[in-house]
Each structure stands twice: as structure tokens, then as C-alpha cells.
Amino acid sequence: MSAAVNKKDAQNIIGVFDSGLGGLTVLKYFLRDLPDYNYIYLGDSARLPYGEKSQATIYNYTREAVDFLFSVGCNLIIIACNTASSQALRRLQQEYLPVAYPGRRILGVIRPLVESITADKNIKAVGIIGTKATILSDAYKSELEKLKPSLRIEQVGTPLLVPLIEEGWAEKPETKMILKKYLRPLKEKQINALILGCTHYPFLHTQIKQIMGRQIMVPQPGEIISRSLNSYLKRHPELGLTQLAHPAYKFYTTDSPERFKLMGEKFLGRTINDLSRTVLTEL
Ligand code: DGL
């Protein structure tokens, strides 16, 4: 990281980071519920999937993404990626941020989802699906246990889903077949709610609900994370994030902008106009 990156002032912008396009399922709810802020989205599509990589690699990639988003003026970064949240967030918050960017903030997505599940008295058993790295980290499990020790927790790694979604195969019968195979053990364990522990999985929300049945709650992560961001912004005026009459939404990808635009507009449900390619390793 260069000194120039460090010195750049915060410019009233919320950064949203994901390993690829999946974080757009979170940004979609920010733009619906909190549209008057400036946003910069960064998708590290060139290095996706993070979910198959080691903790050291995921930490380094996420730190580079954080450096980039702070270098373009973000005051606050939401790490929308569950894999990065589970493998890198705590270390970034505790070791890196206070030294490299005092006064700026990084938030993840695991805590808001955990708080919402544990606040619901009717949920006695919860399932979690996520990438290999997220499930192996036990990040959801340990946070859930902290807040509600009586909760029964069932986790399943579902590594084939991200490539299928990135490929635009969400609606294909083959994907539904794979989903059924992944979800069967969770169904048999009679959970009350299922956490979609990966930014990509909201694309399969309808199919997952169909397979799991009406009794099992499958919250939309973006909705919960957006509510939590709203409350955080109200509690932290010192961050200097204000609502604007003409907010700007800017997008960066580390891979082909053409592909990002094509798939991203589907993910986001709106047109992506201001889009550039960037390289994270040169920082
Ligand atoms: N965005 C990641 C997540 O939420 C999944 C994709 C990947 O493996 O990079 O976990």
C-alpha cells in the first residue's frame, strides 16, 4: 500500500465489497432503502472464488480491496462477502484499521444476520449454507452460539452454487437438482430457519424456499443487512456520511466490465452506468 492511499480523505462514500457480483444482492437493498448516499461497489471477479482459498489468501485479497475502497474516498466499507467477512473482517478491524485508517470503519454481514435469527423466539434450530471457507471457519456458528447457546445449528458447505450462479445457471433444472441434494440433510434435521451465508444465494431464494417448504424461514440477507446499516448510520454521525440530493453510484470490477455489466444488471435489477476496471495488486 502506498502512502498516497493512506492520505486520501474520506469523501462521503459508502464502499461495498464482494469477491464478485454477489454483493450486488446486498447493494440492491441499500439502493432500495438508503438510496440517497454515495456508493462505490468493488467486485474482485478476477480472483473469484474466494470460498475455495486459504485464510491467508482471503485476508490479503480483502485487505487489498479495503485499501482500494479507502483510496477512492470511502468513509465506511461493508464487506458484503460472507467468505471475506468470516476469514478477514476481525483481523482487519482489530489490527489493520486502527493503524492504517483511524477514523474509518469496516463492517461485515455475519453479525446482522445472526442478531436477526437469534432475536426470533420461534427459531430453535437453524441451518446455514455457505462456501467451504465460510462453513469451515465456523464464523456463523460461533456468533450464533454466543448470542443463543440453546440454538441447534446445522451447517452445510455448498461450493457448487457460486459457479452455477456466476454462469447464469440459477434457473436451470440441473441447479435445482444440486440444490435438492445439498438441502436434503438440512430438511431432514427439521430446522426452523435457513441462513443464506453467501452473497450469491439470494439468486436461488425462490428455488430454496420451494425445496425447504413453507414452514422454514429463509430471510433475504440484503434486507437485514440494509436495516442494520441504516441503524448504524444513525448511531454514527461522526463518520460524516450524509444523504445527498444527487447521490452517485460507481462500480469497479477487477475483470471484464462487459461481463460485469451484463450479469450485474440482472443481479442488481437496474442499469449500471458508471463502471470501470481496476487492478488491486498494484496498490
Ligand atoms: N461472495 C462470496 C460469499 O459471500 C462467495 C463467492 C466466492 O467464493 O468468492 O461468500
mmCIF file of C-alpha atoms and ligand atoms in Angstrom:
data_model
loop_
_atom_site.group_PDB
_atom_site.id
_atom_site.type_symbol
_atom_site.label_atom_id
_atom_site.label_comp_id
_atom_site.label_asym_id
_atom_site.label_seq_id
_atom_site.Cartn_x
_atom_site.Cartn_y
_atom_site.Cartn_z
ATOM 1 C CA MET A 1 0.000 0.000 0.000
ATOM 2 C CA SER A 2 1.399 3.388 -0.925
ATOM 3 C CA ALA A 3 1.403 6.433 1.370
ATOM 4 C CA ALA A 4 -0.858 8.205 -1.136
ATOM 5 C CA VAL A 5 -3.560 5.643 -0.459
ATOM 6 C CA ASN A 6 -3.396 6.417 3.228
ATOM 7 C CA LYS A 7 -3.610 10.157 2.839
ATOM 8 C CA LYS A 8 -6.674 10.345 0.625
ATOM 9 C CA ASP A 9 -9.518 11.932 2.571
ATOM 10 C CA ALA A 10 -12.860 10.293 3.100
ATOM 11 C CA GLN A 11 -15.396 11.774 0.707
ATOM 12 C CA ASN A 12 -18.848 10.869 1.982
ATOM 13 C CA ILE A 13 -18.990 7.470 0.264
ATOM 14 C CA ILE A 14 -20.089 4.009 1.416
ATOM 15 C CA GLY A 15 -17.961 1.223 -0.070
ATOM 16 C CA VAL A 16 -19.412 -2.219 -0.738
ATOM 17 C CA PHE A 17 -17.039 -5.084 -1.396
ATOM 18 C CA ASP A 18 -17.591 -8.602 -2.692
ATOM 19 C CA SER A 19 -15.426 -11.245 -4.309
ATOM 20 C CA GLY A 20 -17.579 -10.880 -7.418
ATOM 21 C CA LEU A 21 -21.087 -9.994 -8.459
ATOM 22 C CA GLY A 22 -22.876 -11.498 -5.466
ATOM 23 C CA GLY A 23 -22.566 -8.396 -3.285
ATOM 24 C CA LEU A 24 -24.921 -6.664 -5.705
ATOM 25 C CA THR A 25 -27.712 -8.651 -3.992
ATOM 26 C CA VAL A 26 -26.826 -6.626 -0.876
ATOM 27 C CA LEU A 27 -26.272 -3.296 -2.636
ATOM 28 C CA LYS A 28 -29.691 -3.771 -4.249
ATOM 29 C CA TYR A 29 -31.318 -3.385 -0.820
ATOM 30 C CA PHE A 30 -29.076 -0.436 0.134
ATOM 31 C CA LEU A 31 -30.205 1.347 -3.037
ATOM 32 C CA ARG A 32 -33.829 0.476 -2.264
ATOM 33 C CA ASP A 33 -33.785 1.505 1.416
ATOM 34 C CA LEU A 34 -30.947 4.061 1.595
ATOM 35 C CA PRO A 35 -30.731 5.490 -1.928
ATOM 36 C CA ASP A 36 -29.513 8.974 -1.008
ATOM 37 C CA TYR A 37 -25.939 8.042 -0.128
ATOM 38 C CA ASN A 38 -22.961 7.813 -2.479
ATOM 39 C CA TYR A 39 -21.873 4.207 -3.062
ATOM 40 C CA ILE A 40 -18.824 2.594 -4.617
ATOM 41 C CA TYR A 41 -19.080 -1.125 -5.319
ATOM 42 C CA LEU A 42 -15.997 -3.264 -5.879
ATOM 43 C CA GLY A 43 -16.239 -6.827 -7.201
ATOM 44 C CA ASP A 44 -12.995 -8.804 -7.342
ATOM 45 C CA SER A 45 -14.343 -11.059 -10.100
ATOM 46 C CA ALA A 46 -10.861 -11.773 -11.499
ATOM 47 C CA ARG A 47 -9.940 -13.671 -8.314
ATOM 48 C CA LEU A 48 -13.306 -15.271 -7.544
ATOM 49 C CA PRO A 49 -13.967 -17.751 -5.955
ATOM 50 C CA TYR A 50 -12.634 -16.708 -2.553
ATOM 51 C CA GLY A 51 -14.586 -19.573 -0.992
ATOM 52 C CA GLU A 52 -12.034 -22.191 -2.056
ATOM 53 C CA LYS A 53 -8.953 -20.259 -0.896
ATOM 54 C CA SER A 54 -6.884 -20.271 2.301
ATOM 55 C CA GLN A 55 -7.472 -17.813 5.127
ATOM 56 C CA ALA A 56 -4.137 -16.068 4.431
ATOM 57 C CA THR A 57 -5.042 -15.517 0.778
ATOM 58 C CA ILE A 58 -8.580 -14.328 1.579
ATOM 59 C CA TYR A 59 -7.157 -11.897 4.163
ATOM 60 C CA ASN A 60 -4.623 -10.475 1.691
ATOM 61 C CA TYR A 61 -7.194 -10.082 -1.085
ATOM 62 C CA THR A 62 -9.684 -8.435 1.270
ATOM 63 C CA ARG A 63 -7.043 -6.055 2.631
ATOM 64 C CA GLU A 64 -6.185 -5.002 -0.931
ATOM 65 C CA ALA A 65 -9.877 -4.384 -1.604
ATOM 66 C CA VAL A 66 -10.137 -2.304 1.570
ATOM 67 C CA ASP A 67 -7.062 -0.279 0.550
ATOM 68 C CA PHE A 68 -8.642 0.362 -2.827
ATOM 69 C CA LEU A 69 -12.016 1.452 -1.463
ATOM 70 C CA PHE A 70 -10.417 3.773 1.091
ATOM 71 C CA SER A 71 -8.109 5.138 -1.634
ATOM 72 C CA VAL A 72 -11.135 6.226 -3.675
ATOM 73 C CA GLY A 73 -12.605 8.075 -0.705
ATOM 74 C CA CYS A 74 -14.884 5.666 1.181
ATOM 75 C CA ASN A 75 -15.591 6.525 4.823
ATOM 76 C CA LEU A 76 -17.154 3.163 5.611
ATOM 77 C CA ILE A 77 -16.814 -0.223 3.906
ATOM 78 C CA ILE A 78 -19.364 -3.014 4.064
ATOM 79 C CA ILE A 79 -17.729 -6.343 3.352
ATOM 80 C CA ALA A 80 -20.754 -7.932 1.714
ATOM 81 C CA CYS A 81 -18.869 -11.162 1.020
ATOM 82 C CA ASN A 82 -19.549 -13.781 3.701
ATOM 83 C CA THR A 83 -16.290 -15.578 2.937
ATOM 84 C CA ALA A 84 -14.253 -12.388 3.429
ATOM 85 C CA SER A 85 -16.350 -11.443 6.483
ATOM 86 C CA SER A 86 -15.681 -14.835 8.073
ATOM 87 C CA GLN A 87 -11.972 -15.042 7.207
ATOM 88 C CA ALA A 88 -10.681 -11.475 7.291
ATOM 89 C CA LEU A 89 -13.024 -8.996 8.969
ATOM 90 C CA ARG A 90 -11.994 -9.363 12.594
ATOM 91 C CA ARG A 91 -8.280 -9.082 11.858
ATOM 92 C CA LEU A 92 -8.842 -6.061 9.621
ATOM 93 C CA GLN A 93 -10.965 -4.353 12.289
ATOM 94 C CA GLN A 94 -8.637 -5.121 15.153
ATOM 95 C CA GLU A 95 -5.150 -4.924 13.648
ATOM 96 C CA TYR A 96 -5.192 -3.090 10.330
ATOM 97 C CA LEU A 97 -7.827 -0.381 10.555
ATOM 98 C CA PRO A 98 -6.652 1.371 13.754
ATOM 99 C CA VAL A 99 -3.132 1.711 12.335
ATOM 100 C CA ALA A 100 -3.760 2.304 8.616
ATOM 101 C CA TYR A 101 -7.115 4.148 8.629
ATOM 102 C CA PRO A 102 -8.021 5.508 12.049
ATOM 103 C CA GLY A 103 -11.459 7.117 11.942
ATOM 104 C CA ARG A 104 -12.775 4.929 9.131
ATOM 105 C CA ARG A 105 -14.870 1.792 9.591
ATOM 106 C CA ILE A 106 -15.341 -1.679 8.116
ATOM 107 C CA LEU A 107 -18.451 -3.782 8.769
ATOM 108 C CA GLY A 108 -19.321 -7.341 7.785
ATOM 109 C CA VAL A 109 -22.532 -9.207 7.099
ATOM 110 C CA ILE A 110 -22.473 -12.062 9.594
ATOM 111 C CA ARG A 111 -23.388 -10.164 12.761
ATOM 112 C CA PRO A 112 -26.629 -8.562 11.457
ATOM 113 C CA LEU A 113 -27.896 -11.932 10.200
ATOM 114 C CA VAL A 114 -27.005 -13.635 13.468
ATOM 115 C CA GLU A 115 -28.725 -10.921 15.511
ATOM 116 C CA SER A 116 -31.876 -11.187 13.464
ATOM 117 C CA ILE A 117 -32.033 -15.010 13.766
ATOM 118 C CA THR A 118 -31.329 -15.077 17.500
ATOM 119 C CA ALA A 119 -33.903 -12.347 18.195
ATOM 120 C CA ASP A 120 -36.675 -14.586 16.852
ATOM 121 C CA LYS A 121 -38.036 -16.659 19.734
ATOM 122 C CA ASN A 122 -39.623 -19.221 17.404
ATOM 123 C CA ILE A 123 -36.299 -20.282 15.926
ATOM 124 C CA LYS A 124 -34.878 -23.220 17.896
ATOM 125 C CA ALA A 125 -32.846 -24.811 15.096
ATOM 126 C CA VAL A 126 -31.113 -23.040 12.233
ATOM 127 C CA GLY A 127 -29.363 -24.230 9.094
ATOM 128 C CA ILE A 128 -26.520 -22.390 7.364
ATOM 129 C CA ILE A 129 -25.310 -22.819 3.803
ATOM 130 C CA GLY A 130 -22.168 -21.125 2.532
ATOM 131 C CA THR A 131 -18.884 -21.570 0.727
ATOM 132 C CA LYS A 132 -16.351 -24.093 2.009
ATOM 133 C CA ALA A 133 -14.292 -21.347 3.675
ATOM 134 C CA THR A 134 -17.297 -19.773 5.427
ATOM 135 C CA ILE A 135 -18.570 -23.090 6.777
ATOM 136 C CA LEU A 136 -15.109 -24.294 7.838
ATOM 137 C CA SER A 137 -14.484 -21.010 9.677
ATOM 138 C CA ASP A 138 -17.495 -21.681 11.956
ATOM 139 C CA ALA A 139 -17.985 -17.890 11.977
ATOM 140 C CA TYR A 140 -21.794 -18.091 11.922
ATOM 141 C CA LYS A 141 -21.864 -20.973 14.369
ATOM 142 C CA SER A 142 -19.702 -19.266 16.981
ATOM 143 C CA GLU A 143 -21.573 -15.937 16.737
ATOM 144 C CA LEU A 144 -24.939 -17.722 16.968
ATOM 145 C CA GLU A 145 -23.778 -19.742 19.982
ATOM 146 C CA LYS A 146 -22.582 -16.583 21.728
ATOM 147 C CA LEU A 147 -25.988 -14.927 21.430
ATOM 148 C CA LYS A 148 -28.169 -18.018 21.887
ATOM 149 C CA PRO A 149 -26.392 -21.069 23.347
ATOM 150 C CA SER A 150 -29.582 -23.190 23.200
ATOM 151 C CA LEU A 151 -29.840 -22.919 19.407
ATOM 152 C CA ARG A 152 -29.318 -26.119 17.380
ATOM 153 C CA ILE A 153 -27.069 -25.335 14.408
ATOM 154 C CA GLU A 154 -26.695 -27.389 11.227
ATOM 155 C CA GLN A 155 -24.140 -26.291 8.611
ATOM 156 C CA VAL A 156 -23.637 -27.463 5.028
ATOM 157 C CA GLY A 157 -20.961 -26.267 2.596
ATOM 158 C CA THR A 158 -22.460 -25.757 -0.867
ATOM 159 C CA PRO A 159 -19.444 -24.944 -3.076
ATOM 160 C CA LEU A 160 -21.055 -25.730 -6.444
ATOM 161 C CA LEU A 161 -23.643 -22.962 -6.183
ATOM 162 C CA VAL A 162 -21.429 -19.885 -6.777
ATOM 163 C CA PRO A 163 -20.022 -21.086 -10.133
ATOM 164 C CA LEU A 164 -23.517 -22.088 -11.292
ATOM 165 C CA ILE A 165 -24.917 -18.648 -10.414
ATOM 166 C CA GLU A 166 -21.943 -16.756 -11.903
ATOM 167 C CA GLU A 167 -22.511 -18.792 -15.067
ATOM 168 C CA GLY A 168 -26.142 -17.588 -15.220
ATOM 169 C CA TRP A 169 -27.473 -21.083 -14.458
ATOM 170 C CA ALA A 170 -29.672 -20.147 -11.469
ATOM 171 C CA GLU A 171 -32.890 -21.164 -13.214
ATOM 172 C CA LYS A 172 -31.635 -24.397 -14.791
ATOM 173 C CA PRO A 173 -33.099 -27.746 -13.690
ATOM 174 C CA GLU A 174 -29.548 -29.040 -13.069
ATOM 175 C CA THR A 175 -29.069 -26.331 -10.427
ATOM 176 C CA LYS A 176 -32.329 -27.295 -8.715
ATOM 177 C CA MET A 177 -31.191 -30.920 -8.657
ATOM 178 C CA ILE A 178 -27.893 -29.984 -6.984
ATOM 179 C CA LEU A 179 -29.735 -27.712 -4.540
ATOM 180 C CA LYS A 180 -32.068 -30.566 -3.566
ATOM 181 C CA LYS A 181 -29.093 -32.784 -2.849
ATOM 182 C CA TYR A 182 -27.415 -30.105 -0.702
ATOM 183 C CA LEU A 183 -30.595 -29.187 1.187
ATOM 184 C CA ARG A 184 -31.951 -32.676 1.884
ATOM 185 C CA PRO A 185 -29.870 -33.230 5.069
ATOM 186 C CA LEU A 186 -30.980 -29.827 6.414
ATOM 187 C CA LYS A 187 -34.625 -30.631 5.686
ATOM 188 C CA GLU A 188 -34.305 -33.932 7.492
ATOM 189 C CA LYS A 189 -32.861 -32.175 10.547
ATOM 190 C CA GLN A 190 -36.039 -30.118 10.920
ATOM 191 C CA ILE A 191 -34.640 -26.633 11.118
ATOM 192 C CA ASN A 192 -36.916 -23.583 11.536
ATOM 193 C CA ALA A 193 -34.807 -21.140 9.505
ATOM 194 C CA LEU A 194 -32.078 -21.253 6.894
ATOM 195 C CA ILE A 195 -29.312 -18.642 6.635
ATOM 196 C CA LEU A 196 -28.133 -17.938 3.097
ATOM 197 C CA GLY A 197 -24.490 -17.452 4.127
ATOM 198 C CA CYS A 198 -23.232 -16.341 0.738
ATOM 199 C CA THR A 199 -23.996 -13.224 -1.287
ATOM 200 C CA HIS A 200 -24.844 -15.271 -4.362
ATOM 201 C CA TYR A 201 -27.535 -17.456 -2.845
ATOM 202 C CA PRO A 202 -30.377 -14.872 -2.854
ATOM 203 C CA PHE A 203 -30.494 -15.665 -6.569
ATOM 204 C CA LEU A 204 -31.745 -19.090 -5.615
ATOM 205 C CA HIS A 205 -34.147 -17.787 -2.959
ATOM 206 C CA THR A 206 -37.294 -18.959 -4.777
ATOM 207 C CA GLN A 207 -35.881 -22.404 -5.536
ATOM 208 C CA ILE A 208 -34.574 -22.791 -1.968
ATOM 209 C CA LYS A 209 -37.941 -21.778 -0.471
ATOM 210 C CA GLN A 210 -39.686 -24.290 -2.737
ATOM 211 C CA ILE A 211 -37.378 -27.100 -1.656
ATOM 212 C CA MET A 212 -37.395 -26.261 2.054
ATOM 213 C CA GLY A 213 -41.175 -25.793 2.260
ATOM 214 C CA ARG A 214 -43.371 -23.077 3.692
ATOM 215 C CA GLN A 215 -42.624 -23.741 7.368
ATOM 216 C CA ILE A 216 -38.933 -22.889 7.077
ATOM 217 C CA MET A 217 -37.985 -19.232 7.145
ATOM 218 C CA VAL A 218 -35.376 -18.168 4.583
ATOM 219 C CA PRO A 219 -34.600 -14.482 5.253
ATOM 220 C CA GLN A 220 -33.326 -12.219 2.477
ATOM 221 C CA PRO A 221 -29.844 -11.260 3.779
ATOM 222 C CA GLY A 222 -29.811 -7.931 1.901
ATOM 223 C CA GLU A 223 -32.943 -6.787 3.685
ATOM 224 C CA ILE A 224 -31.470 -7.500 7.134
ATOM 225 C CA ILE A 225 -28.056 -6.008 6.316
ATOM 226 C CA SER A 226 -29.662 -2.872 4.924
ATOM 227 C CA ARG A 227 -31.743 -2.409 8.098
ATOM 228 C CA SER A 228 -28.619 -2.837 10.177
ATOM 229 C CA LEU A 229 -26.679 -0.303 8.043
ATOM 230 C CA ASN A 230 -29.486 2.199 8.449
ATOM 231 C CA SER A 231 -29.349 1.880 12.210
ATOM 232 C CA TYR A 232 -25.516 2.052 12.193
ATOM 233 C CA LEU A 233 -25.525 5.257 10.146
ATOM 234 C CA LYS A 234 -27.965 6.861 12.580
ATOM 235 C CA ARG A 235 -25.770 5.892 15.545
ATOM 236 C CA HIS A 236 -22.508 7.084 13.916
ATOM 237 C CA PRO A 237 -22.844 10.633 12.593
ATOM 238 C CA GLU A 238 -19.135 11.122 13.311
ATOM 239 C CA LEU A 239 -18.390 9.097 10.145
ATOM 240 C CA GLY A 240 -19.550 12.088 8.120
ATOM 241 C CA LEU A 241 -21.855 10.105 5.846
ATOM 242 C CA THR A 242 -24.730 12.312 4.737
ATOM 243 C CA GLN A 243 -27.648 11.941 2.376
ATOM 244 C CA LEU A 244 -27.479 13.840 -0.880
ATOM 245 C CA ALA A 245 -29.919 15.253 -3.402
ATOM 246 C CA HIS A 246 -27.868 13.748 -6.253
ATOM 247 C CA PRO A 247 -26.040 10.676 -4.972
ATOM 248 C CA ALA A 248 -23.605 8.798 -7.224
ATOM 249 C CA TYR A 249 -23.274 5.038 -7.634
ATOM 250 C CA LYS A 250 -19.928 3.916 -9.017
ATOM 251 C CA PHE A 251 -18.835 0.351 -9.831
ATOM 252 C CA TYR A 252 -15.421 -1.261 -10.149
ATOM 253 C CA THR A 253 -14.572 -4.771 -11.254
ATOM 254 C CA THR A 254 -11.195 -6.484 -11.483
ATOM 255 C CA ASP A 255 -12.351 -8.496 -14.522
ATOM 256 C CA SER A 256 -14.136 -7.719 -17.762
ATOM 257 C CA PRO A 257 -16.513 -4.715 -17.382
ATOM 258 C CA GLU A 258 -18.671 -6.089 -20.227
ATOM 259 C CA ARG A 259 -19.393 -9.295 -18.334
ATOM 260 C CA PHE A 260 -19.866 -7.398 -15.062
ATOM 261 C CA LYS A 261 -22.437 -5.126 -16.687
ATOM 262 C CA LEU A 262 -24.314 -7.956 -18.373
ATOM 263 C CA MET A 263 -24.622 -10.143 -15.287
ATOM 264 C CA GLY A 264 -24.530 -7.305 -12.752
ATOM 265 C CA GLU A 265 -27.618 -5.576 -14.115
ATOM 266 C CA LYS A 266 -29.515 -8.837 -13.614
ATOM 267 C CA PHE A 267 -28.180 -9.155 -10.074
ATOM 268 C CA LEU A 268 -28.914 -5.537 -9.213
ATOM 269 C CA GLY A 269 -32.172 -5.168 -11.109
ATOM 270 C CA ARG A 270 -31.132 -1.780 -12.576
ATOM 271 C CA THR A 271 -28.766 -0.272 -15.126
ATOM 272 C CA ILE A 272 -25.078 0.025 -14.269
ATOM 273 C CA ASN A 273 -23.735 3.196 -15.877
ATOM 274 C CA ASP A 274 -20.525 4.254 -14.143
ATOM 275 C CA LEU A 275 -18.312 1.156 -14.364
ATOM 276 C CA SER A 276 -14.509 0.814 -14.583
ATOM 277 C CA ARG A 277 -11.958 -1.945 -14.436
ATOM 278 C CA THR A 278 -9.311 -1.803 -11.711
ATOM 279 C CA VAL A 279 -6.316 -3.872 -10.635
ATOM 280 C CA LEU A 280 -5.968 -4.476 -6.906
ATOM 281 C CA THR A 281 -2.452 -5.889 -6.762
ATOM 282 C CA GLU A 282 -0.828 -2.666 -7.999
ATOM 283 C CA LEU A 283 -1.741 -0.670 -4.908
HETATM 284 N N1 DGL B 1 -19.187 -13.727 -2.275
HETATM 285 C C1 DGL B 1 -18.824 -14.929 -1.608
HETATM 286 C C2 DGL B 1 -19.588 -15.096 -0.274
HETATM 287 O O1 DGL B 1 -20.486 -14.342 0.043
HETATM 288 C C3 DGL B 1 -18.935 -16.183 -2.428
HETATM 289 C C4 DGL B 1 -18.165 -16.231 -3.701
HETATM 290 C C5 DGL B 1 -16.717 -16.687 -3.603
HETATM 291 O O2 DGL B 1 -16.454 -17.865 -3.291
HETATM 292 O O3 DGL B 1 -15.866 -15.858 -3.847
HETATM 293 O O4 DGL B 1 -19.254 -15.968 0.472
#
